[in-house]
Coordinates of C-alpha atoms and ligand atoms in Angstrom, one line a residue:
M1 CA 98.9 108.5 84.9
A2 CA 100.2 105.8 87.2
R3 CA 101.6 103.9 84.2
H4 CA 103.8 106.9 83.4
A5 CA 104.9 107.0 87.1
I6 CA 105.9 103.3 86.9
W7 CA 107.9 103.8 83.7
N8 CA 109.8 106.8 85.1
A9 CA 110.4 105.0 88.4
C10 CA 112.0 102.1 86.5
Q11 CA 114.5 104.5 84.8
A12 CA 115.3 106.2 88.1
L13 CA 115.8 103.0 90.0
G14 CA 118.4 102.0 87.4
L15 CA 116.5 98.9 86.1
K16 CA 118.1 97.9 82.8
R17 CA 116.9 96.2 79.7
N18 CA 116.1 92.5 80.3
D19 CA 116.2 92.8 84.1
V20 CA 113.3 90.6 85.3
V21 CA 110.4 91.7 87.5
L22 CA 108.1 89.2 89.2
V23 CA 104.6 90.4 88.6
P24 CA 101.1 89.2 89.6
A25 CA 99.0 87.3 87.1
Y26 CA 96.1 89.2 88.4
H27 CA 96.7 92.8 87.2
H28 CA 95.1 95.6 85.3
G29 CA 97.4 95.4 82.2
S30 CA 98.7 99.0 81.9
E31 CA 101.3 98.5 84.7
I32 CA 102.6 95.4 82.8
E33 CA 102.8 97.5 79.6
A34 CA 104.7 100.2 81.4
L35 CA 107.3 97.7 82.7
L36 CA 107.7 96.1 79.2
K37 CA 108.0 99.5 77.6
A38 CA 110.7 100.3 80.2
G39 CA 112.6 97.4 78.6
L40 CA 112.1 94.9 81.4
S41 CA 111.2 91.3 81.2
I42 CA 108.5 89.9 83.3
K43 CA 107.7 86.6 85.1
Y44 CA 104.2 86.1 86.3
Y45 CA 103.3 84.7 89.7
E46 CA 99.9 83.4 91.0
L47 CA 98.2 84.7 94.1
N48 CA 96.7 82.6 97.0
D49 CA 93.1 82.7 97.9
M50 CA 93.6 85.9 99.9
L51 CA 95.3 87.6 96.9
E52 CA 98.8 87.4 98.5
P53 CA 101.9 86.2 96.8
D54 CA 103.0 82.7 97.7
E55 CA 106.5 82.7 99.0
N56 CA 107.4 79.2 97.8
E57 CA 106.3 80.0 94.3
L58 CA 108.3 83.3 94.3
E59 CA 111.5 81.4 95.5
Q60 CA 111.2 79.1 92.6
L61 CA 111.0 82.0 90.1
I62 CA 114.1 83.7 91.4
T63 CA 117.0 83.5 88.9
P64 CA 120.1 85.8 88.8
D65 CA 118.4 88.2 86.4
V66 CA 115.4 88.8 88.7
R67 CA 115.7 92.3 90.1
A68 CA 112.4 93.2 91.6
L69 CA 109.1 92.0 93.1
Y70 CA 105.9 93.9 92.0
L71 CA 103.3 93.9 94.7
T72 CA 99.8 95.2 94.1
H73 CA 97.4 96.5 96.8
Y74 CA 94.0 95.4 95.3
L75 CA 90.9 97.6 95.6
G76 CA 92.5 99.7 98.3
F77 CA 93.0 96.7 100.6
T78 CA 96.6 96.4 101.8
Q79 CA 99.2 93.7 101.4
D80 CA 101.8 93.1 104.2
A81 CA 104.3 95.4 102.4
A82 CA 106.6 95.6 105.4
Y83 CA 107.1 91.8 105.3
W84 CA 107.7 91.8 101.5
R85 CA 110.2 94.7 101.9
K86 CA 112.2 92.6 104.4
W87 CA 111.9 89.6 102.1
C88 CA 113.2 91.6 99.1
D89 CA 116.0 93.2 101.1
Q90 CA 117.2 89.7 102.2
R91 CA 117.4 88.6 98.6
G92 CA 118.8 91.9 97.1
L93 CA 115.6 92.6 95.2
L94 CA 113.7 95.9 94.8
L95 CA 110.2 96.1 96.0
M96 CA 107.8 97.9 93.6
E97 CA 104.5 98.8 95.3
D98 CA 101.5 99.4 93.2
A99 CA 99.0 101.4 95.2
A100 CA 97.2 102.8 92.1
Q101 CA 93.9 101.7 93.7
A102 CA 95.1 102.4 97.3
F103 CA 95.8 106.1 97.6
L104 CA 95.5 107.1 101.3
A105 CA 95.5 103.4 102.6
T106 CA 97.7 102.6 105.5
R107 CA 99.0 99.4 107.1
E108 CA 99.9 99.6 110.8
G109 CA 99.7 103.3 110.5
Q110 CA 102.1 103.7 107.6
P111 CA 100.9 104.7 104.1
V112 CA 101.1 101.8 101.7
G113 CA 103.4 102.7 98.8
S114 CA 106.0 104.0 101.3
F115 CA 107.3 100.5 102.2
G116 CA 108.8 99.7 98.8
H117 CA 111.8 101.1 96.9
M118 CA 109.1 102.8 94.9
G119 CA 105.3 103.2 95.2
V120 CA 102.8 104.5 92.7
F121 CA 99.3 106.0 93.3
C122 CA 96.5 106.9 90.9
L123 CA 94.9 110.1 92.1
Y124 CA 92.0 110.3 89.6
K125 CA 90.7 106.9 90.9
T126 CA 90.1 108.5 94.3
Y127 CA 89.0 112.0 93.2
G128 CA 86.9 113.2 90.2
I129 CA 89.8 115.0 88.5
P130 CA 90.7 114.4 84.8
D131 CA 93.9 112.5 85.5
G132 CA 97.0 112.5 87.8
A133 CA 99.2 110.1 89.5
A134 CA 102.0 110.2 92.1
V135 CA 105.2 108.3 92.7
I136 CA 107.5 108.1 95.7
A137 CA 110.9 106.4 95.6
D138 CA 114.2 106.0 97.4
V139 CA 115.7 107.8 94.5
A140 CA 114.9 111.2 92.9
I141 CA 112.5 111.0 89.9
P142 CA 112.8 113.8 87.4
A143 CA 109.6 115.8 86.8
P144 CA 107.8 115.0 83.5
T145 CA 108.8 117.4 80.7
S146 CA 106.0 117.2 78.1
R147 CA 103.4 120.0 77.8
P148 CA 100.3 119.4 80.0
K149 CA 96.9 119.1 78.5
S150 CA 94.1 121.4 79.8
G151 CA 91.8 118.5 81.0
F152 CA 88.8 120.7 80.2
I153 CA 86.8 118.2 78.2
R154 CA 87.1 115.3 80.7
M155 CA 86.2 117.7 83.5
A156 CA 83.2 119.1 81.6
K157 CA 82.0 115.5 81.0
R158 CA 82.2 114.7 84.7
H159 CA 80.4 117.9 85.7
F160 CA 77.7 117.1 83.2
N161 CA 77.2 113.6 84.7
W162 CA 77.2 115.2 88.2
L163 CA 74.5 117.6 87.1
A164 CA 72.5 114.9 85.3
E165 CA 72.2 113.0 88.6
R166 CA 70.7 116.1 90.3
N167 CA 68.7 118.0 87.8
S168 CA 65.9 116.4 85.7
M169 CA 66.5 118.5 82.6
F170 CA 70.2 117.5 82.4
G171 CA 69.2 113.9 83.4
R172 CA 66.8 113.7 80.4
V173 CA 69.4 115.0 78.0
R174 CA 71.8 112.3 79.3
W175 CA 69.0 109.6 79.2
F176 CA 68.3 110.5 75.5
F177 CA 71.9 110.3 74.4
A178 CA 73.1 107.5 76.7
P179 CA 72.2 104.6 74.3
I180 CA 74.0 106.3 71.4
L181 CA 77.1 106.9 73.5
T182 CA 77.0 103.3 74.8
W183 CA 76.7 102.0 71.3
W184 CA 79.6 104.1 70.2
R185 CA 81.7 103.1 73.2
L186 CA 81.1 99.4 72.5
K187 CA 81.8 99.8 68.8
T188 CA 85.1 101.6 69.3
D189 CA 86.2 99.8 72.5
R190 CA 89.6 98.2 72.2
P191 CA 90.4 96.7 75.6
D192 CA 94.1 96.3 74.7
E193 CA 94.4 100.0 74.0
D194 CA 93.4 100.7 77.6
F195 CA 96.9 99.5 78.5
A196 CA 98.8 101.8 76.1
L197 CA 101.6 103.8 77.7
D198 CA 101.5 106.8 75.3
D199 CA 103.8 109.6 76.4
P200 CA 105.4 108.7 79.8
M201 CA 106.6 112.3 80.1
L202 CA 103.1 113.8 80.2
P203 CA 102.4 115.7 83.4
P204 CA 98.9 115.9 85.0
A205 CA 96.4 118.1 83.1
N206 CA 96.3 121.7 84.3
M207 CA 92.8 121.2 85.6
S208 CA 94.0 118.3 87.7
S209 CA 96.8 120.2 89.3
R210 CA 94.4 123.1 90.0
L211 CA 91.6 121.0 91.5
L212 CA 93.6 118.5 93.5
P213 CA 94.4 120.8 96.5
S214 CA 90.7 121.6 97.0
V215 CA 89.5 118.0 96.8
L216 CA 92.2 116.2 98.7
S217 CA 91.1 115.3 102.2
E218 CA 92.5 113.0 104.9
S219 CA 88.9 111.9 105.7
T220 CA 88.4 110.4 102.2
A221 CA 89.6 106.9 103.2
E222 CA 87.5 106.9 106.3
I223 CA 84.3 107.9 104.4
R224 CA 85.1 105.2 101.8
R225 CA 85.5 102.6 104.6
A226 CA 82.2 103.6 106.1
N227 CA 80.4 103.3 102.7
Y228 CA 82.1 100.0 102.2
Q229 CA 81.1 98.7 105.6
Y230 CA 77.5 99.7 104.9
L231 CA 77.5 97.6 101.7
L232 CA 79.3 94.8 103.5
D233 CA 76.7 94.7 106.3
H234 CA 74.0 94.0 103.6
L235 CA 75.9 92.1 100.9
S236 CA 78.8 90.3 102.5
D237 CA 77.7 86.9 101.0
L238 CA 78.5 88.2 97.6
V239 CA 81.9 89.5 98.3
P240 CA 85.1 87.5 97.4
A241 CA 87.1 86.3 100.5
P242 CA 90.0 88.8 100.5
F243 CA 87.6 91.7 100.7
R244 CA 85.1 90.4 103.3
T245 CA 86.5 92.3 106.4
L246 CA 87.9 95.8 106.9
Q247 CA 90.9 96.0 109.2
G248 CA 91.0 99.7 109.5
G249 CA 93.6 101.2 107.2
E250 CA 92.0 100.4 103.8
S251 CA 91.0 103.1 101.3
P252 CA 88.4 101.1 99.3
F253 CA 88.4 101.8 95.6
A254 CA 85.2 99.9 94.8
F255 CA 83.0 97.2 96.3
P256 CA 83.6 93.8 94.7
I257 CA 80.8 91.3 93.9
E258 CA 81.4 87.7 92.8
T259 CA 78.8 86.3 90.4
E260 CA 78.4 83.7 87.7
D261 CA 77.4 86.3 85.1
P262 CA 79.1 89.7 85.7
R263 CA 78.0 91.2 82.4
G264 CA 74.3 90.3 83.0
F265 CA 74.6 91.6 86.5
L266 CA 76.1 94.9 85.4
K267 CA 73.4 95.3 82.7
S268 CA 70.7 94.8 85.3
I269 CA 72.0 97.3 87.8
R270 CA 72.7 99.8 85.1
K271 CA 69.0 99.8 84.3
Q272 CA 68.6 101.0 87.9
G273 CA 71.1 103.8 87.4
I274 CA 74.2 102.1 88.9
E275 CA 77.4 102.2 86.9
G276 CA 79.6 99.2 88.0
L277 CA 82.6 97.9 86.3
L278 CA 83.9 94.5 85.1
F279 CA 86.9 94.1 87.3
W280 CA 89.9 93.3 85.1
F281 CA 88.1 91.1 82.7
F282 CA 90.9 91.5 80.1
P283 CA 94.5 90.6 81.1
H284 CA 97.6 92.0 79.4
P285 CA 98.2 90.0 76.2
S286 CA 101.5 88.7 77.5
L287 CA 99.8 86.6 80.2
P288 CA 99.6 82.9 79.5
V289 CA 96.0 82.9 80.9
E290 CA 95.6 79.1 81.2
D291 CA 98.7 78.8 83.4
F292 CA 97.1 80.9 86.1
P293 CA 93.7 79.4 86.7
K294 CA 92.9 81.3 89.9
S295 CA 93.5 84.6 88.3
K296 CA 91.4 83.5 85.3
L297 CA 88.5 82.6 87.5
R298 CA 88.7 86.0 89.3
R299 CA 88.7 87.9 86.0
E300 CA 85.6 86.0 84.8
H301 CA 83.5 86.4 88.0
I302 CA 84.2 89.7 89.7
L303 CA 82.5 93.1 89.2
A304 CA 82.6 96.2 91.3
V305 CA 80.1 98.9 92.4
P306 CA 80.9 102.4 93.7
V307 CA 81.9 103.2 97.3
H308 CA 83.3 106.7 96.7
Q309 CA 83.1 109.6 99.2
E310 CA 80.4 111.5 97.3
L311 CA 77.7 108.8 97.9
T312 CA 74.9 109.5 100.3
K313 CA 73.0 107.1 102.5
A314 CA 70.2 107.1 99.9
H315 CA 72.7 106.1 97.1
L316 CA 74.0 103.2 99.3
E317 CA 70.5 102.0 100.0
H318 CA 69.7 102.1 96.3
I319 CA 72.9 100.1 95.5
V320 CA 72.0 97.5 98.1
N321 CA 68.4 97.1 96.8
A322 CA 69.5 96.9 93.1
V323 CA 72.2 94.3 93.9
L324 CA 69.8 92.2 96.0
E325 CA 67.1 92.4 93.4
T326 CA 69.5 91.5 90.6
Q327 CA 71.0 88.6 92.6
G328 CA 67.5 87.3 93.3
K329 CA 66.6 87.5 89.6
L330 CA 69.7 85.7 88.4
T331 CA 69.3 83.0 91.1
R332 CA 65.7 82.4 90.0
T333 CA 66.8 82.2 86.3
A334 CA 69.5 79.7 87.2
I335 CA 67.0 77.5 89.1
V336 CA 64.5 77.6 86.3
A337 CA 67.3 76.7 83.8
S338 CA 68.5 73.7 85.8
Ligands
LIG1 C1 96.7 98.1 89.8 C2 96.9 99.2 88.8 N1 98.1 99.6 88.5 C3 98.3 100.6 87.6 C4 97.2 101.1 86.9 C5 97.5 102.2 85.9 O1 96.9 103.4 86.3 P1 96.7 104.6 85.2 O2 95.5 104.3 84.5 O3 96.6 105.8 86.0 O4 97.9 104.5 84.3 C6 95.9 100.7 87.1 C7 94.8 101.2 86.4 O5 93.7 100.8 86.5 C8 95.8 99.7 88.1 O6 94.5 99.2 88.4

């Protein structure tokens, strides 16, 4: 997983206990856990309205023990990593690029993740494989040494879901068991456990290594952009500012929607067969949430719907209709309530 790649890169880059890394307050949480488990200390920074670091704020955070800047490419949209590499070089800092959600994205023709002293990518977020991440760095990173898992059960689950979308018999079986599974998931859900590092030496599952060469395609980012553009053409009013235009090199991970009530929104579109996600609702427990109000607001109001390369035109139309209908319903409820 990408968190394992981050942990290994920290060792290889020679980052030592108590070295400080500047990290964004808007984060997934597992990357923060990986940095902390690698022995590093962290200082959080806020992002501006376009989700970019603010240079003045970063300058104020720099102390002699700061060794690196952690830069995240959100939802497959790209930061100006060339600029931040120069900025880091001028200050003797390492640039750590998190492209976990931005595999195959480019900025001015260069892959993001390749500007920094290290860059990480999460492969299973782009392709339907059980797990798998990649890391590139200015230094050699030793291969993971633990025994790989088979990945069979995760793969079987994904295949079953794929079949359930296309075959009514499998669809009915899933429909019958879905409430039980959802109940069990909610009962056993521990958001902080989502961040756990586990074994950083675990290589990708055998199934992932076997399947990756056959699913990997350079056209993936382009298809995701086309799907994203379709949704943007119909739903741009609902999209947060940093994600409202495509420049050309993005590899969109999902389509973000800003709303007062993301949980209610998700519930409503789920009834119409669309599985969205609460986008980073829970921060890492080390974040002093109230000190970073912009990131707090984002966590409370953004959800995301799919744009992946397997979607058809009919799927996209269905997403647009479900989102517009839900939005209309929520707006009417809000008007009645006021
Ligand atoms: C920005 C970012 N970095 C790192 C990670 C960790 O990825 P993985 O789950 O592969 O460890 C995630 C996971 O969602 C993420 O969103």
